[in-house]
PDB file of C-alpha atoms and ligand atoms in Angstrom:
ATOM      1  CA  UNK A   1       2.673   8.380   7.938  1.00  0.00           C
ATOM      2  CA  UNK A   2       5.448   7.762   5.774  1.00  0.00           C
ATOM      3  CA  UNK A   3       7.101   9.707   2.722  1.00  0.00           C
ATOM      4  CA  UNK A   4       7.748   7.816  -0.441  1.00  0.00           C
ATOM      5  CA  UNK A   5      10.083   9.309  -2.993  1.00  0.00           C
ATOM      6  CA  UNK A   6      10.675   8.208  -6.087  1.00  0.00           C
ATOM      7  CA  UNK A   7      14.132   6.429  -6.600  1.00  0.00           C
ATOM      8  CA  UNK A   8      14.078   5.017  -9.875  1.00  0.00           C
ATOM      9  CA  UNK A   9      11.917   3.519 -12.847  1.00  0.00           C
ATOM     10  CA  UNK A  10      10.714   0.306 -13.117  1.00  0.00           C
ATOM     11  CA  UNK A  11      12.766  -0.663 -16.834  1.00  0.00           C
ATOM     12  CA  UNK A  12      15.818   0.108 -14.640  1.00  0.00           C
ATOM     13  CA  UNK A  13      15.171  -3.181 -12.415  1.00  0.00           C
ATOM     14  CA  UNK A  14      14.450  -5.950 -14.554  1.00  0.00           C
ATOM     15  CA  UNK A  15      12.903  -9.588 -13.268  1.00  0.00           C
ATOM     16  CA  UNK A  16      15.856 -11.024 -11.811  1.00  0.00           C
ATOM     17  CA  UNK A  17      18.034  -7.757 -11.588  1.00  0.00           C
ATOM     18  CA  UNK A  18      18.922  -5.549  -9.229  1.00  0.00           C
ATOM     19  CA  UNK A  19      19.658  -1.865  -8.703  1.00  0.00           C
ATOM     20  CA  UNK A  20      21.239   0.574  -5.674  1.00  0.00           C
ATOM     21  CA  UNK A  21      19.893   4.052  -5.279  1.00  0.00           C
ATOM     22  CA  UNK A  22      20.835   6.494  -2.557  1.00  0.00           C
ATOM     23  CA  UNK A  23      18.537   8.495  -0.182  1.00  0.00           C
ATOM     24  CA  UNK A  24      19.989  10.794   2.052  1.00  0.00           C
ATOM     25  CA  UNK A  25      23.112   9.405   1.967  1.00  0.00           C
ATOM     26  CA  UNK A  26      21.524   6.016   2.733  1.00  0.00           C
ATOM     27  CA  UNK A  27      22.367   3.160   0.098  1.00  0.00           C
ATOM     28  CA  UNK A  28      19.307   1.357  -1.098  1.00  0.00           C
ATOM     29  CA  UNK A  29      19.364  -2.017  -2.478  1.00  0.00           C
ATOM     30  CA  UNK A  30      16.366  -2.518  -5.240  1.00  0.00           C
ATOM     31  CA  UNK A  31      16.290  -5.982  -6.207  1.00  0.00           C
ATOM     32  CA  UNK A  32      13.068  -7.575  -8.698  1.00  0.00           C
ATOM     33  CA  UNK A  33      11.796 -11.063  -7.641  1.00  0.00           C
ATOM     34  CA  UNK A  34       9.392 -12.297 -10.654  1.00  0.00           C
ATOM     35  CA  UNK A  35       8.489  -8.715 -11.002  1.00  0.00           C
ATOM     36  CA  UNK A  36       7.897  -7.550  -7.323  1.00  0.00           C
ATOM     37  CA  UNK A  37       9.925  -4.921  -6.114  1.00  0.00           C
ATOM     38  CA  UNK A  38      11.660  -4.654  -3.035  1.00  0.00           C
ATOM     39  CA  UNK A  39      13.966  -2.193  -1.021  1.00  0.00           C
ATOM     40  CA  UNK A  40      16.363  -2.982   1.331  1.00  0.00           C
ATOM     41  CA  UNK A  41      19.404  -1.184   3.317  1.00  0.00           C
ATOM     42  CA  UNK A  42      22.361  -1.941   0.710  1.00  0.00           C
ATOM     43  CA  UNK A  43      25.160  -2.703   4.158  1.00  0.00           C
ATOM     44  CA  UNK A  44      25.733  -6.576   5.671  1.00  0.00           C
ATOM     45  CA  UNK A  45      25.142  -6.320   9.102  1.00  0.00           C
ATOM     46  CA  UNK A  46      28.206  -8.692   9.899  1.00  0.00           C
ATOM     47  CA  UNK A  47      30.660  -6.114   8.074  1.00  0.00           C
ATOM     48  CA  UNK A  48      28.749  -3.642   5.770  1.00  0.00           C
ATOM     49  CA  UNK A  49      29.504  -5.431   2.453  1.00  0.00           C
ATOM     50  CA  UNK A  50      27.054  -4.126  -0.177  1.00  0.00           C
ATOM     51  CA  UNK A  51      24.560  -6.400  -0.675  1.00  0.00           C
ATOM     52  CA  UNK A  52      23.089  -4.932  -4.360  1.00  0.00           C
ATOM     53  CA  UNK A  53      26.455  -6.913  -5.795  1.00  0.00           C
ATOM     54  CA  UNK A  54      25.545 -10.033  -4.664  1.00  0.00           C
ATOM     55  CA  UNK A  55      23.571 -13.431  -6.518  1.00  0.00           C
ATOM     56  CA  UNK A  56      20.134 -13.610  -5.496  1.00  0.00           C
ATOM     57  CA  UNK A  57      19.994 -17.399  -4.394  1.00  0.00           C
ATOM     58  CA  UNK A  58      16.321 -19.493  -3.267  1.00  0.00           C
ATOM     59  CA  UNK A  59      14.122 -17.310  -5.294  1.00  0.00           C
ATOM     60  CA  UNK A  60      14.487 -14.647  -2.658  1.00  0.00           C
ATOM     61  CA  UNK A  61      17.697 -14.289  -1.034  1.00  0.00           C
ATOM     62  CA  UNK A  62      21.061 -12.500  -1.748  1.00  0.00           C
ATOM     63  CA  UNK A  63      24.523 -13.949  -0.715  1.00  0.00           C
ATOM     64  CA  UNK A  64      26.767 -11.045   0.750  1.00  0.00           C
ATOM     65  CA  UNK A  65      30.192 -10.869  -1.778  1.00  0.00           C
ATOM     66  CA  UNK A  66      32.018 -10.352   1.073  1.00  0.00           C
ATOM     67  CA  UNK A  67      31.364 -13.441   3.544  1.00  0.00           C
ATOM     68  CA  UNK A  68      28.246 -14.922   2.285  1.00  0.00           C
ATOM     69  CA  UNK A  69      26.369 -14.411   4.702  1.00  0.00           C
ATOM     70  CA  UNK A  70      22.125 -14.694   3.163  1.00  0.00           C
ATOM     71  CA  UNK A  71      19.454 -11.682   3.821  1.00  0.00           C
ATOM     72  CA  UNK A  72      15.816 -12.767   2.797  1.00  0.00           C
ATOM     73  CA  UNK A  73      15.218  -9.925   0.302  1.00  0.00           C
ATOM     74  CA  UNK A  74      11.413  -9.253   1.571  1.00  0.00           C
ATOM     75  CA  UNK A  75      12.299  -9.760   5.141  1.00  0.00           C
ATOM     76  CA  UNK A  76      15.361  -8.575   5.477  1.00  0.00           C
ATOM     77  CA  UNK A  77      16.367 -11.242   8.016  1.00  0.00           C
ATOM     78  CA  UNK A  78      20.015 -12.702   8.041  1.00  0.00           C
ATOM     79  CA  UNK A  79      19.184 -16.217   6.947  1.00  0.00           C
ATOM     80  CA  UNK A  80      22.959 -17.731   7.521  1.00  0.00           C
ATOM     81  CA  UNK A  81      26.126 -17.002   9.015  1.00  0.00           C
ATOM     82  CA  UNK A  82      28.066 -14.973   9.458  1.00  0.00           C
ATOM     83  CA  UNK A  83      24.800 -12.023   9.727  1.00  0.00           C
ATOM     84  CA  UNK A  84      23.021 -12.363  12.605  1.00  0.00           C
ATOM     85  CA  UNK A  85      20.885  -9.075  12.974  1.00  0.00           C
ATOM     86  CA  UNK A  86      18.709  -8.466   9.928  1.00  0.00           C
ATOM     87  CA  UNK A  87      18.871  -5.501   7.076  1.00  0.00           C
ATOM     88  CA  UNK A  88      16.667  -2.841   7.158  1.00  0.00           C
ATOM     89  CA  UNK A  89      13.531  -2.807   4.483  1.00  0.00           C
ATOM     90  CA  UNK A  90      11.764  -0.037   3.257  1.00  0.00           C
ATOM     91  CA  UNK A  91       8.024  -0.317   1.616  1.00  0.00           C
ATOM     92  CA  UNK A  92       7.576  -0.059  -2.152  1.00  0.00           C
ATOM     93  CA  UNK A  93       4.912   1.844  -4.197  1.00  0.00           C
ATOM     94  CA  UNK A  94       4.283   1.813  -7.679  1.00  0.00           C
ATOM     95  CA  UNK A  95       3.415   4.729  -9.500  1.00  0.00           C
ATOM     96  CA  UNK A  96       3.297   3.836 -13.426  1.00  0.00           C
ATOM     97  CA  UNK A  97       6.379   3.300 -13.969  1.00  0.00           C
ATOM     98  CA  UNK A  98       8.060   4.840 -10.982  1.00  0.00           C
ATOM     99  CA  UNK A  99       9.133   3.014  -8.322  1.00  0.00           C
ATOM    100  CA  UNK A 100       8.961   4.744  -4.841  1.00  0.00           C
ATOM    101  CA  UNK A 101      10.173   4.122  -1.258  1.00  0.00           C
ATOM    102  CA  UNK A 102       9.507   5.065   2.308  1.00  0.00           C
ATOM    103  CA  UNK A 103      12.142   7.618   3.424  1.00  0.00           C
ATOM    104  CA  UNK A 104      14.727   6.041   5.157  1.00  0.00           C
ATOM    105  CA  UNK A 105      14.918   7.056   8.530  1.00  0.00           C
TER     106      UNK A 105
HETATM  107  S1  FES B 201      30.206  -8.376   5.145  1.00  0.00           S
HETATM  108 FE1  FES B 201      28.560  -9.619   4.492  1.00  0.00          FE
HETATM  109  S2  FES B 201      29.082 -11.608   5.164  1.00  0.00           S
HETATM  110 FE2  FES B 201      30.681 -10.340   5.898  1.00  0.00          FE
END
């Protein structure tokens, strides 16, 4: 069964916003879709660009800075070029106000 540690609050991710938190040395890209929360691995898989700095695009998908390449932000598959291999997710809890994730492997 997995852990879930708090990582941040949920005033520090607003609708539309975004946030990266680290977990054993792992980067952690929050990002708030019409006020769900959801983790993913903050690293492109074509080049490692970090993915919490880039526009959330289709309701539900952020362009990479670097090459734009699109992750679905609950999936964490690589939607266009040049990604081909999805991000990792991790599960989100709510706890009041506290937003919690599954320790990163
Ligand atoms: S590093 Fe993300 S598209 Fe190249």
């Amino acid at each position: 069964m997995s852990e879930f540690i708090k990582v941040a609050t949920v005033d520090e991710v607003p609708v539309g916003g975004s946030k990266l938190v680290e977990v054993d040395y792992v980067r952690v890209a929050l990002f708030n879709l019409d006020g769900e929360i959801y983790a993913i691995e903050d690293v492109c898989t074509h080049d490692g660009g970090p993915l919490v700095e880039g526009t959330v695009v289709n309701g539900c998908e952020v362009l990479c800075p670097r090459h734009g390449a699109r992750f679905n932000i609950r999936t964490g598959a690589a939607v266009s070029f040049p990604a081909f291999e999805a991000t990792k997710t991790y599960a989100v809890q709510l706890d009041g106000n506290d937003i919690l994730i599954e320790q990163p492997a």
